[in-house]
Short mmCIF file of C-alpha atoms in Angstrom, two decimals:
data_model
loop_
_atom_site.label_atom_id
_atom_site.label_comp_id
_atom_site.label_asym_id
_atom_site.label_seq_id
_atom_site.Cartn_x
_atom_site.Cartn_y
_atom_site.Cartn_z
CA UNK A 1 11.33 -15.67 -17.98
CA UNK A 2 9.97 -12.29 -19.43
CA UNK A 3 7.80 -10.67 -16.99
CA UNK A 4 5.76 -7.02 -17.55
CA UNK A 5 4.20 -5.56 -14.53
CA UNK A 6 1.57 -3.53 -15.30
CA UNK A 7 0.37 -0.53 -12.75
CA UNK A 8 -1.41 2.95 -13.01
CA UNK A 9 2.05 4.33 -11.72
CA UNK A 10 5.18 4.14 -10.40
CA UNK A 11 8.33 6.32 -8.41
CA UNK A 12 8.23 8.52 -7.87
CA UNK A 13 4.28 8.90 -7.65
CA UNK A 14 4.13 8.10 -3.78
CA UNK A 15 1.33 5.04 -2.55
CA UNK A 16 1.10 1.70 -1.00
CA UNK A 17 0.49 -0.05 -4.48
CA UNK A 18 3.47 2.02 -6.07
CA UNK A 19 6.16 1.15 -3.20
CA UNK A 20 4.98 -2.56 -3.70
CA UNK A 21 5.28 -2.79 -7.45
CA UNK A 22 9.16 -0.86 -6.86
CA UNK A 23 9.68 -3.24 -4.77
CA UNK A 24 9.04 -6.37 -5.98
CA UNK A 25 10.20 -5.43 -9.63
CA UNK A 26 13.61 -4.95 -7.81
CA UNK A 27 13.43 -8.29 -5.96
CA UNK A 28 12.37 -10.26 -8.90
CA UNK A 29 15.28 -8.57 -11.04
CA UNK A 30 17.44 -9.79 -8.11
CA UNK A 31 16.23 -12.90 -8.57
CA UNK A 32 17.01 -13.29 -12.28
CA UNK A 33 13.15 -12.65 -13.67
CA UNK A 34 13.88 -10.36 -16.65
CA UNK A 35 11.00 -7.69 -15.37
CA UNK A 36 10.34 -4.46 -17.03
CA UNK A 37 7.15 -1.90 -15.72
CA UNK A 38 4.31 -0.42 -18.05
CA UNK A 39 2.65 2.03 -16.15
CA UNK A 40 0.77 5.82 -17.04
CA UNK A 41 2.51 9.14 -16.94
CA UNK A 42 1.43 11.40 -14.84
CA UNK A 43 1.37 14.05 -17.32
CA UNK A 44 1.28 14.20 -21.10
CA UNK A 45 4.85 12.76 -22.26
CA UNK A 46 6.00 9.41 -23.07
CA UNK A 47 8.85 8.58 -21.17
CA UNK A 48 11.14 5.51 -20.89
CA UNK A 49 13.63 5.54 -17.36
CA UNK A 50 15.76 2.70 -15.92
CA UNK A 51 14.99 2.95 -11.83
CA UNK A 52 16.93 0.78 -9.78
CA UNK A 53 18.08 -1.28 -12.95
CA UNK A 54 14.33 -1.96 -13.96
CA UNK A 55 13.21 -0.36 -17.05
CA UNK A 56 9.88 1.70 -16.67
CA UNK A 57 7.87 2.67 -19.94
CA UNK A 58 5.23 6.04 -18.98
CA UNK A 59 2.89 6.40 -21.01
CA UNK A 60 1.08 10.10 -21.85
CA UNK A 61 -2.00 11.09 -19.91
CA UNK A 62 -4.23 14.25 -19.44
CA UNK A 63 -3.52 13.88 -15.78
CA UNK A 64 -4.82 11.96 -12.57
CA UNK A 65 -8.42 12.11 -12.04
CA UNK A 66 -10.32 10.11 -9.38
CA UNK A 67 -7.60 8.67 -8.38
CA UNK A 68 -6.53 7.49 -11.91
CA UNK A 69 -4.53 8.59 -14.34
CA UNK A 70 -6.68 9.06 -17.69
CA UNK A 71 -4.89 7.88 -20.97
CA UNK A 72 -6.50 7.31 -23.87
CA UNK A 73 -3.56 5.47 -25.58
CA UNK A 74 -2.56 3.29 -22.64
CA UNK A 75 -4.57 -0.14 -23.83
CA UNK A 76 -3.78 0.20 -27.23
CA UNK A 77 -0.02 0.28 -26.37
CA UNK A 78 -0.90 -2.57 -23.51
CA UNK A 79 -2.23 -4.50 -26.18
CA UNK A 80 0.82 -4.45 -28.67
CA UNK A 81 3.29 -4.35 -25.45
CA UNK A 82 2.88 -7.71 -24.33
CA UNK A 83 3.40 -9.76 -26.92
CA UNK A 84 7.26 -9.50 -25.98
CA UNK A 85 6.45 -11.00 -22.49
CA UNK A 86 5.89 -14.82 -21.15
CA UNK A 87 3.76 -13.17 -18.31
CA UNK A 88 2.13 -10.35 -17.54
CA UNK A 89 1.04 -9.38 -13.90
CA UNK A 90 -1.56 -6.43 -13.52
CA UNK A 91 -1.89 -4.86 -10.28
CA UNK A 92 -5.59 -3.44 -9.62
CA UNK A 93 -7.63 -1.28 -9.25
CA UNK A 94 -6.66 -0.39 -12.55
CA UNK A 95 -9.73 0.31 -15.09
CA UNK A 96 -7.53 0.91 -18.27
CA UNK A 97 -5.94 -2.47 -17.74
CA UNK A 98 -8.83 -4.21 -18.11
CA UNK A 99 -10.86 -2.13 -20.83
CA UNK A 100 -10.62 -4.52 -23.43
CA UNK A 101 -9.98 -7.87 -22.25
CA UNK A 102 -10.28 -10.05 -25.68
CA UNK A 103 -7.07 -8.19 -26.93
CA UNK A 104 -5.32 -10.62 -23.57
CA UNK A 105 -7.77 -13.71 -24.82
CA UNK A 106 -4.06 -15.40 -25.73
CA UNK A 107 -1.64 -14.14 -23.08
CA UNK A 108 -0.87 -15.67 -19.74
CA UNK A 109 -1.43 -13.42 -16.70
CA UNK A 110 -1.74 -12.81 -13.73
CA UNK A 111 -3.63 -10.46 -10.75
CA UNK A 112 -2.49 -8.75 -7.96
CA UNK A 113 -5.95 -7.63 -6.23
CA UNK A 114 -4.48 -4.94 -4.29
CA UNK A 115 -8.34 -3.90 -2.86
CA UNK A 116 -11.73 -3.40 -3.90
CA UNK A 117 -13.06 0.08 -5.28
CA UNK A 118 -14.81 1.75 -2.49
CA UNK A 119 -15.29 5.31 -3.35
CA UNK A 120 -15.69 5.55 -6.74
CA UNK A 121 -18.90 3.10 -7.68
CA UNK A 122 -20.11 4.84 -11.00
CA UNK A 123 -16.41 3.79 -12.08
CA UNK A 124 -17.07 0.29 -10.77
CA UNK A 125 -20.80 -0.33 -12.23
CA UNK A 126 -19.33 1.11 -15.69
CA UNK A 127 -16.54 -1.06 -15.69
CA UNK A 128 -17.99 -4.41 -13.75
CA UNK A 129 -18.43 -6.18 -16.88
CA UNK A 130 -15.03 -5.99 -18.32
CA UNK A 131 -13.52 -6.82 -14.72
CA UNK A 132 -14.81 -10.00 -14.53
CA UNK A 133 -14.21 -11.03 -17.66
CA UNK A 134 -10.88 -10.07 -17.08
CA UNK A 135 -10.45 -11.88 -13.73
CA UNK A 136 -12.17 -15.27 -15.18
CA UNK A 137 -9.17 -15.24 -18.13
CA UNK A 138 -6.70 -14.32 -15.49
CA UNK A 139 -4.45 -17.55 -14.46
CA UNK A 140 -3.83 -16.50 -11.02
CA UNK A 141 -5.38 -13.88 -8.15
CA UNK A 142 -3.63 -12.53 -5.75
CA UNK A 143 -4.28 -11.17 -2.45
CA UNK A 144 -2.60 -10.06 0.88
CA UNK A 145 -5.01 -11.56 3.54
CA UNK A 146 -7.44 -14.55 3.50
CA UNK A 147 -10.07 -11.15 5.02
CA UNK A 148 -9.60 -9.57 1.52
CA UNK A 149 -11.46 -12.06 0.22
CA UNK A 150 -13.85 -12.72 2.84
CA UNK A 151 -14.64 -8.99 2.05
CA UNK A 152 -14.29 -8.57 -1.70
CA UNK A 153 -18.16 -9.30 -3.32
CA UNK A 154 -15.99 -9.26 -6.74
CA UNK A 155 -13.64 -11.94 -5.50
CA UNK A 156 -16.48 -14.93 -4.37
CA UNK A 157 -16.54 -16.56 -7.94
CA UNK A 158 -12.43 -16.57 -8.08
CA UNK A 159 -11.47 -18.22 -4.78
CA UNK A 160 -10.34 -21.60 -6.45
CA UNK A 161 -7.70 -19.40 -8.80
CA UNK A 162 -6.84 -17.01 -5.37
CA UNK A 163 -3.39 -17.68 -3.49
CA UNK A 164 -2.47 -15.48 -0.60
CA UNK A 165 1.11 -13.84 -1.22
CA UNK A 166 1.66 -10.83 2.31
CA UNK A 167 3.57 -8.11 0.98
CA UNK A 168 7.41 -7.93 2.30
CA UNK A 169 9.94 -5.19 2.64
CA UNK A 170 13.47 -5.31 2.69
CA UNK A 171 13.89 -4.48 7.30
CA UNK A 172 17.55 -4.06 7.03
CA UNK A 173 16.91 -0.44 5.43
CA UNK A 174 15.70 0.45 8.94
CA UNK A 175 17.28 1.88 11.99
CA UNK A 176 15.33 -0.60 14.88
CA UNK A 177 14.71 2.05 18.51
CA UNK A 178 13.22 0.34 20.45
CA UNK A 179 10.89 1.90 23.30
CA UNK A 180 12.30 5.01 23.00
CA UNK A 181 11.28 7.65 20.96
CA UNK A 182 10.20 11.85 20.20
CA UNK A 183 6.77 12.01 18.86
CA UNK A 184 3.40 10.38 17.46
CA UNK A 185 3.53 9.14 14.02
CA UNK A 186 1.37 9.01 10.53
CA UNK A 187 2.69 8.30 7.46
CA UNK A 188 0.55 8.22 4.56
CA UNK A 189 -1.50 9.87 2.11
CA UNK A 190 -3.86 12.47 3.05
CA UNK A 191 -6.45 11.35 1.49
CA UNK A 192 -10.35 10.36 2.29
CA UNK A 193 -9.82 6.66 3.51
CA UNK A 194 -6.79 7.44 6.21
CA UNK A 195 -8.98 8.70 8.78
CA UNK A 196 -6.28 11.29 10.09
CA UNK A 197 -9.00 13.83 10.99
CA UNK A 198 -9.75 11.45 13.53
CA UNK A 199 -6.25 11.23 14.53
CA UNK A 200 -6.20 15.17 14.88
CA UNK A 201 -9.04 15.04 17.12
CA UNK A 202 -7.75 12.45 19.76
CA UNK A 203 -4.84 14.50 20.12
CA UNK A 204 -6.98 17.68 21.53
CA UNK A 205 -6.38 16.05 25.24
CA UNK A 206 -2.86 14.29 24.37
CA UNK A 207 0.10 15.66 25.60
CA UNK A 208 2.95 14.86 22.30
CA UNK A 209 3.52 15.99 19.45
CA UNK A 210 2.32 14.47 16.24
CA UNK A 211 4.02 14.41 13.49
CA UNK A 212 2.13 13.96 9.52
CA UNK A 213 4.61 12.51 7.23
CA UNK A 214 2.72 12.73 3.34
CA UNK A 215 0.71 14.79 1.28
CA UNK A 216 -2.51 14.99 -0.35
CA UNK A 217 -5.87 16.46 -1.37
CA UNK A 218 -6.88 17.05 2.47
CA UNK A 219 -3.84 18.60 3.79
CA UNK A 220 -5.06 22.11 3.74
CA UNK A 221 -8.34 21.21 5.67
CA UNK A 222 -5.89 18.96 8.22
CA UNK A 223 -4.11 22.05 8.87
CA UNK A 224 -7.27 24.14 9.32
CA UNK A 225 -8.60 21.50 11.69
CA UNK A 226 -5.48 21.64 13.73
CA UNK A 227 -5.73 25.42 13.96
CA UNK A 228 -8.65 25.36 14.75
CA UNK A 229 -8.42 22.58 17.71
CA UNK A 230 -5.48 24.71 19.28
CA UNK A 231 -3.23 21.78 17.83
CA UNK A 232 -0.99 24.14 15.44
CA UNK A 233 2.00 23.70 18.21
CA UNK A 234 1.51 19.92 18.49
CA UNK A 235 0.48 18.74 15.52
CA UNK A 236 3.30 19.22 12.50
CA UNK A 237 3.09 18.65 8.59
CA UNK A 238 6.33 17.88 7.27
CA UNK A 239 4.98 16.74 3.62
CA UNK A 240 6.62 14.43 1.82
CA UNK A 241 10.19 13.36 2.65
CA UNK A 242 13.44 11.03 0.64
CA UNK A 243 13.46 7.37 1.81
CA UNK A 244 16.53 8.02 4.48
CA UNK A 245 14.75 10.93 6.03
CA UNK A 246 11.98 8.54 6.49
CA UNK A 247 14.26 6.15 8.26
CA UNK A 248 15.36 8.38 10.48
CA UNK A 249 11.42 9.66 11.27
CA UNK A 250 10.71 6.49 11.97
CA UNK A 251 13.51 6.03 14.19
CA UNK A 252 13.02 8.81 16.68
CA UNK A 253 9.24 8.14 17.22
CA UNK A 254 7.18 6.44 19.92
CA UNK A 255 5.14 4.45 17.82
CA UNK A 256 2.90 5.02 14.00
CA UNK A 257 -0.57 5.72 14.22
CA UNK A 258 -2.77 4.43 10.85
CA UNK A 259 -6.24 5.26 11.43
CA UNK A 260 -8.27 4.38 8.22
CA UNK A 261 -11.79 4.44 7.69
CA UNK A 262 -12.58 2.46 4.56
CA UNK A 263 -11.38 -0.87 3.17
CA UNK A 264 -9.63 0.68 0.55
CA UNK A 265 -6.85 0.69 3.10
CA UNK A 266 -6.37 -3.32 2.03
CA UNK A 267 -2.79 -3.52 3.92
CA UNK A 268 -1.20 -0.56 5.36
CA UNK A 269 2.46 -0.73 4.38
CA UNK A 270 3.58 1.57 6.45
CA UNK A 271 3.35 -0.33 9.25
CA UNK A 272 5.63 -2.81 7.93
CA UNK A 273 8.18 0.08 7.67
CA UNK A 274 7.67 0.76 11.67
CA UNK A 275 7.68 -2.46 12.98
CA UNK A 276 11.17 -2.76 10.94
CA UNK A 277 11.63 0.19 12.99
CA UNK A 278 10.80 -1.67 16.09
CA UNK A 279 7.55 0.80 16.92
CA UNK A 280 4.49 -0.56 18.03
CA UNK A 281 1.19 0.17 15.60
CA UNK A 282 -1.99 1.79 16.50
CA UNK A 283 -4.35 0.51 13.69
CA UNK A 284 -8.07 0.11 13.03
CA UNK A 285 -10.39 -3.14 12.78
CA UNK A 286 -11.15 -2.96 8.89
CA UNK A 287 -12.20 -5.87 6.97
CA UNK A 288 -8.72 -6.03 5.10
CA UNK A 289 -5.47 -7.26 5.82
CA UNK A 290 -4.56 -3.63 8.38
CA UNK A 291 -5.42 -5.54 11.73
CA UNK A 292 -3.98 -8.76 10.82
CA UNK A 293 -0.40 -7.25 9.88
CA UNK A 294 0.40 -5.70 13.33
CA UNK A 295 -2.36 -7.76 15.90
CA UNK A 296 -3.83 -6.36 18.67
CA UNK A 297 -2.10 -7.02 21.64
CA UNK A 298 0.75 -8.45 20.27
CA UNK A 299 2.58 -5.66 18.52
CA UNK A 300 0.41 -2.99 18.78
CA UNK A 301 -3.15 -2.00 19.11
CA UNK A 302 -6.25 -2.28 17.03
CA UNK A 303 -9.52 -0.02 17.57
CA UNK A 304 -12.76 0.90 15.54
CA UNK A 305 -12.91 3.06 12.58
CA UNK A 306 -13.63 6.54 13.30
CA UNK A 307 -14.08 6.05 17.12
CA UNK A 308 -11.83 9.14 18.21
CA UNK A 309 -12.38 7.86 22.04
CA UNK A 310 -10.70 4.55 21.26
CA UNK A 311 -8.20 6.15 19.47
CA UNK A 312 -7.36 8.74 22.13
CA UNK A 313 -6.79 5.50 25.23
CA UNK A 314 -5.24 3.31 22.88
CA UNK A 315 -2.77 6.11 21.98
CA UNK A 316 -2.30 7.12 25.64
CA UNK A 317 -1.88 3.25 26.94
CA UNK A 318 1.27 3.53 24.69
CA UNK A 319 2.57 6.60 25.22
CA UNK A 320 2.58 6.42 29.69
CA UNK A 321 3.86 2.79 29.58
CA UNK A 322 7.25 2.34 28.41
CA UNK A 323 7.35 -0.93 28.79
CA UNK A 324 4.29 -1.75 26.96
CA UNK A 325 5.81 -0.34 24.74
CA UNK A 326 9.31 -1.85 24.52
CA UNK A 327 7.75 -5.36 24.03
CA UNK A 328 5.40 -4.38 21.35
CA UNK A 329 8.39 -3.04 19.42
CA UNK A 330 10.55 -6.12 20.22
CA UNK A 331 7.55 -8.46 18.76
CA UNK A 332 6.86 -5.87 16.18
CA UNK A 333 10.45 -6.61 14.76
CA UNK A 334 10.53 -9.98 15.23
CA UNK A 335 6.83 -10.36 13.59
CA UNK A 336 8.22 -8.18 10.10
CA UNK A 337 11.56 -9.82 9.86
CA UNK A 338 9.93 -13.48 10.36
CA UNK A 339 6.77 -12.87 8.02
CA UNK A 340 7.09 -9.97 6.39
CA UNK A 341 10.86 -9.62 4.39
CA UNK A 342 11.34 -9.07 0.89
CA UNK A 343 13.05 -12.41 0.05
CA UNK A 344 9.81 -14.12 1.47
CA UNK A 345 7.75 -12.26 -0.50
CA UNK A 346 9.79 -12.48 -3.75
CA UNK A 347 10.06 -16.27 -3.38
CA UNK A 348 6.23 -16.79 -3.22
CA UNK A 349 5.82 -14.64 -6.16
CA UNK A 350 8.43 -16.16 -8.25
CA UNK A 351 7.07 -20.15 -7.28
CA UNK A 352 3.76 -18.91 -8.50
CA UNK A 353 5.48 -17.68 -11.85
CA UNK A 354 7.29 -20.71 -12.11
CA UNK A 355 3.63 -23.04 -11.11
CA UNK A 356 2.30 -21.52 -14.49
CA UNK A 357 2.24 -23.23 -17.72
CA UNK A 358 3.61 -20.68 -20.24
#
């Protein structure tokens, strides 16, 4: 079976949706799927790269904007591109996948609805018609979490076409401490939706360090904010850093903290990669998947959105009691290497390939 996956980017640009779509290219290649990757540059040159033994076709934009890359030629190549594929799985939000549906009216595809578009409306009202012509042709949705759907206004008319597929990483890249650890962790994006202001401001009466593993359109006003709460000591940027430095970050902390605001944060697959680490998760109640991957009082603890209070005692319940601790990081483990693995993941998707009629 010829398989395209089609995504506004992909590694080295750094994001949730990008790991994924690495990911599961690389487990479905594994797997025998012949799967190649159409995505946009993220600057103006075509480019054609073999990553991981899966070949990735770039094509040229004017840059990212919004969020998204814009490239004027990317549907017109989509549109002459798949006609060498059985299948073709999108991965949204994705506007210039979806800008002229009647050129897919006679290819078989499929939808990964990674989350709703929160911030940027205009973008959504502009392009509202298109998407839902585009998700009525589609064959199959899917999602990560029955409360993406629950959630998702968009997603009401589709629910008989929906199937529920968690994403899955591959846990024995990690280095499992349990209970033990350095510092407080984030890794992510520092963008609008994370929250980590919030984060910076619960540490004010904490007594760790925290450590800020990404980068991202807010990082200088994080590092003002931190200056300006006395936090410069205590609170460290390290940017972005290679996959085994990550490891090893993971590793040597106490536990990840992933304090997003908006449902745009549909998953959080970071905490997959610390609970593979065997750290307990501090996350927040959205109306996504985020609360259901590491559950409250299991494996970690969940709190309100912005509530910088919460935050602050959930963070300080784990950090004075080591054994707390030390079980949420055992069931943390447990919980990713029994739901959450790669070959899991990749065997869902690759039934639901094989359920199609191509």
């Amino acid at each position: 079976m010829k398989v395209l996956q089609v995504n506004k980017l992909y590694y080295p640009w750094i994001g949730g949706i990008e790991s994924h779509v690495k990911s599961l290219s690389e487990g479905l290649k594994k797997s025998g799927i012949n799967v190649k990757v159409l995505v946009c540059n993220h600057r103006f040159k075509f480019e054609i790269v073999t990553i991981e033994g899966v070949e990735v076709k770039r094509i040229p934009s004017f840059g990212i904007f919004w969020s998204m890359p814009l490239s004027p030629f990317f549907s017109f190549f989509l549109s002459s591109y798949i006609k060498n594929f059985d299948l073709v799985h999108f991965h949204l939000p994705f506007p210039l996948s979806h800008l002229f549906p009647d050129k897919l009216r006679n290819k078989s595809y499929i939808i990964t609805w990674h989350s709703d578009i929160v911030r940027q409306k205009h973008m959504l009202n502009l392009m509202r018609p298109s998407l839902i012509k585009f998700l009525k042709r589609s064959s199959k949705i899917i999602v990560t979490s029955k409360r993406i759907i629950d959630s998702s206004e968009l997603l009401q008319t589709f629910k008989s076409k929906i199937e529920i597929v968690p994403y899955g990483i591959d846990y024995k890249y990690y280095k499992p401490f349990i209970g033990e650890g350095e510092y407080i962790l984030f890794v992510g994006r520092l963008v609008y939706y994370k929250g980590v202001e919030y984060l910076i401001k619960a540490m004010k009466k904490i007594n760790s360090q925290l450590v800020i593993v990404g980068d991202g359109s807010l990082k200088p006003k994080l590092i003002n904010m931190s200056h300006d709460l006395g936090l410069s000591s205590r609170v460290k940027f390290l940017g972005n850093v290679d996959k085994d430095r990550l490891i090893d970050i993971y590793s040597k902390s106490l536990f990840l903290v992933l304090p997003s605001v908006e449902k745009t944060e549909a998953f959080g697959l970071v905490q997959l990669e610390a609970m593979a680490s065997g750290k307990p998760v501090i996350n927040t109640n959205l109306p996504t998947a985020v609360p259901e991957v590491c559950p409250d009082g299991e494996c970690g603890i969940t709190v309100p959105p912005k509530d910088v209070e919460s935050l602050r005692e959930a963070i300080n319940t784990l950090l004075y009691n080591d054994e707390l601790r030390r079980v949420y990081g055992y069931n943390a483990l447990n919980r990713v290497i029994n739901e959450y693995s790669m070959e899991k993941m990749v065997k869902r998707i690759v039934n639901l390939y094989s359920s199609l009629s191509l």
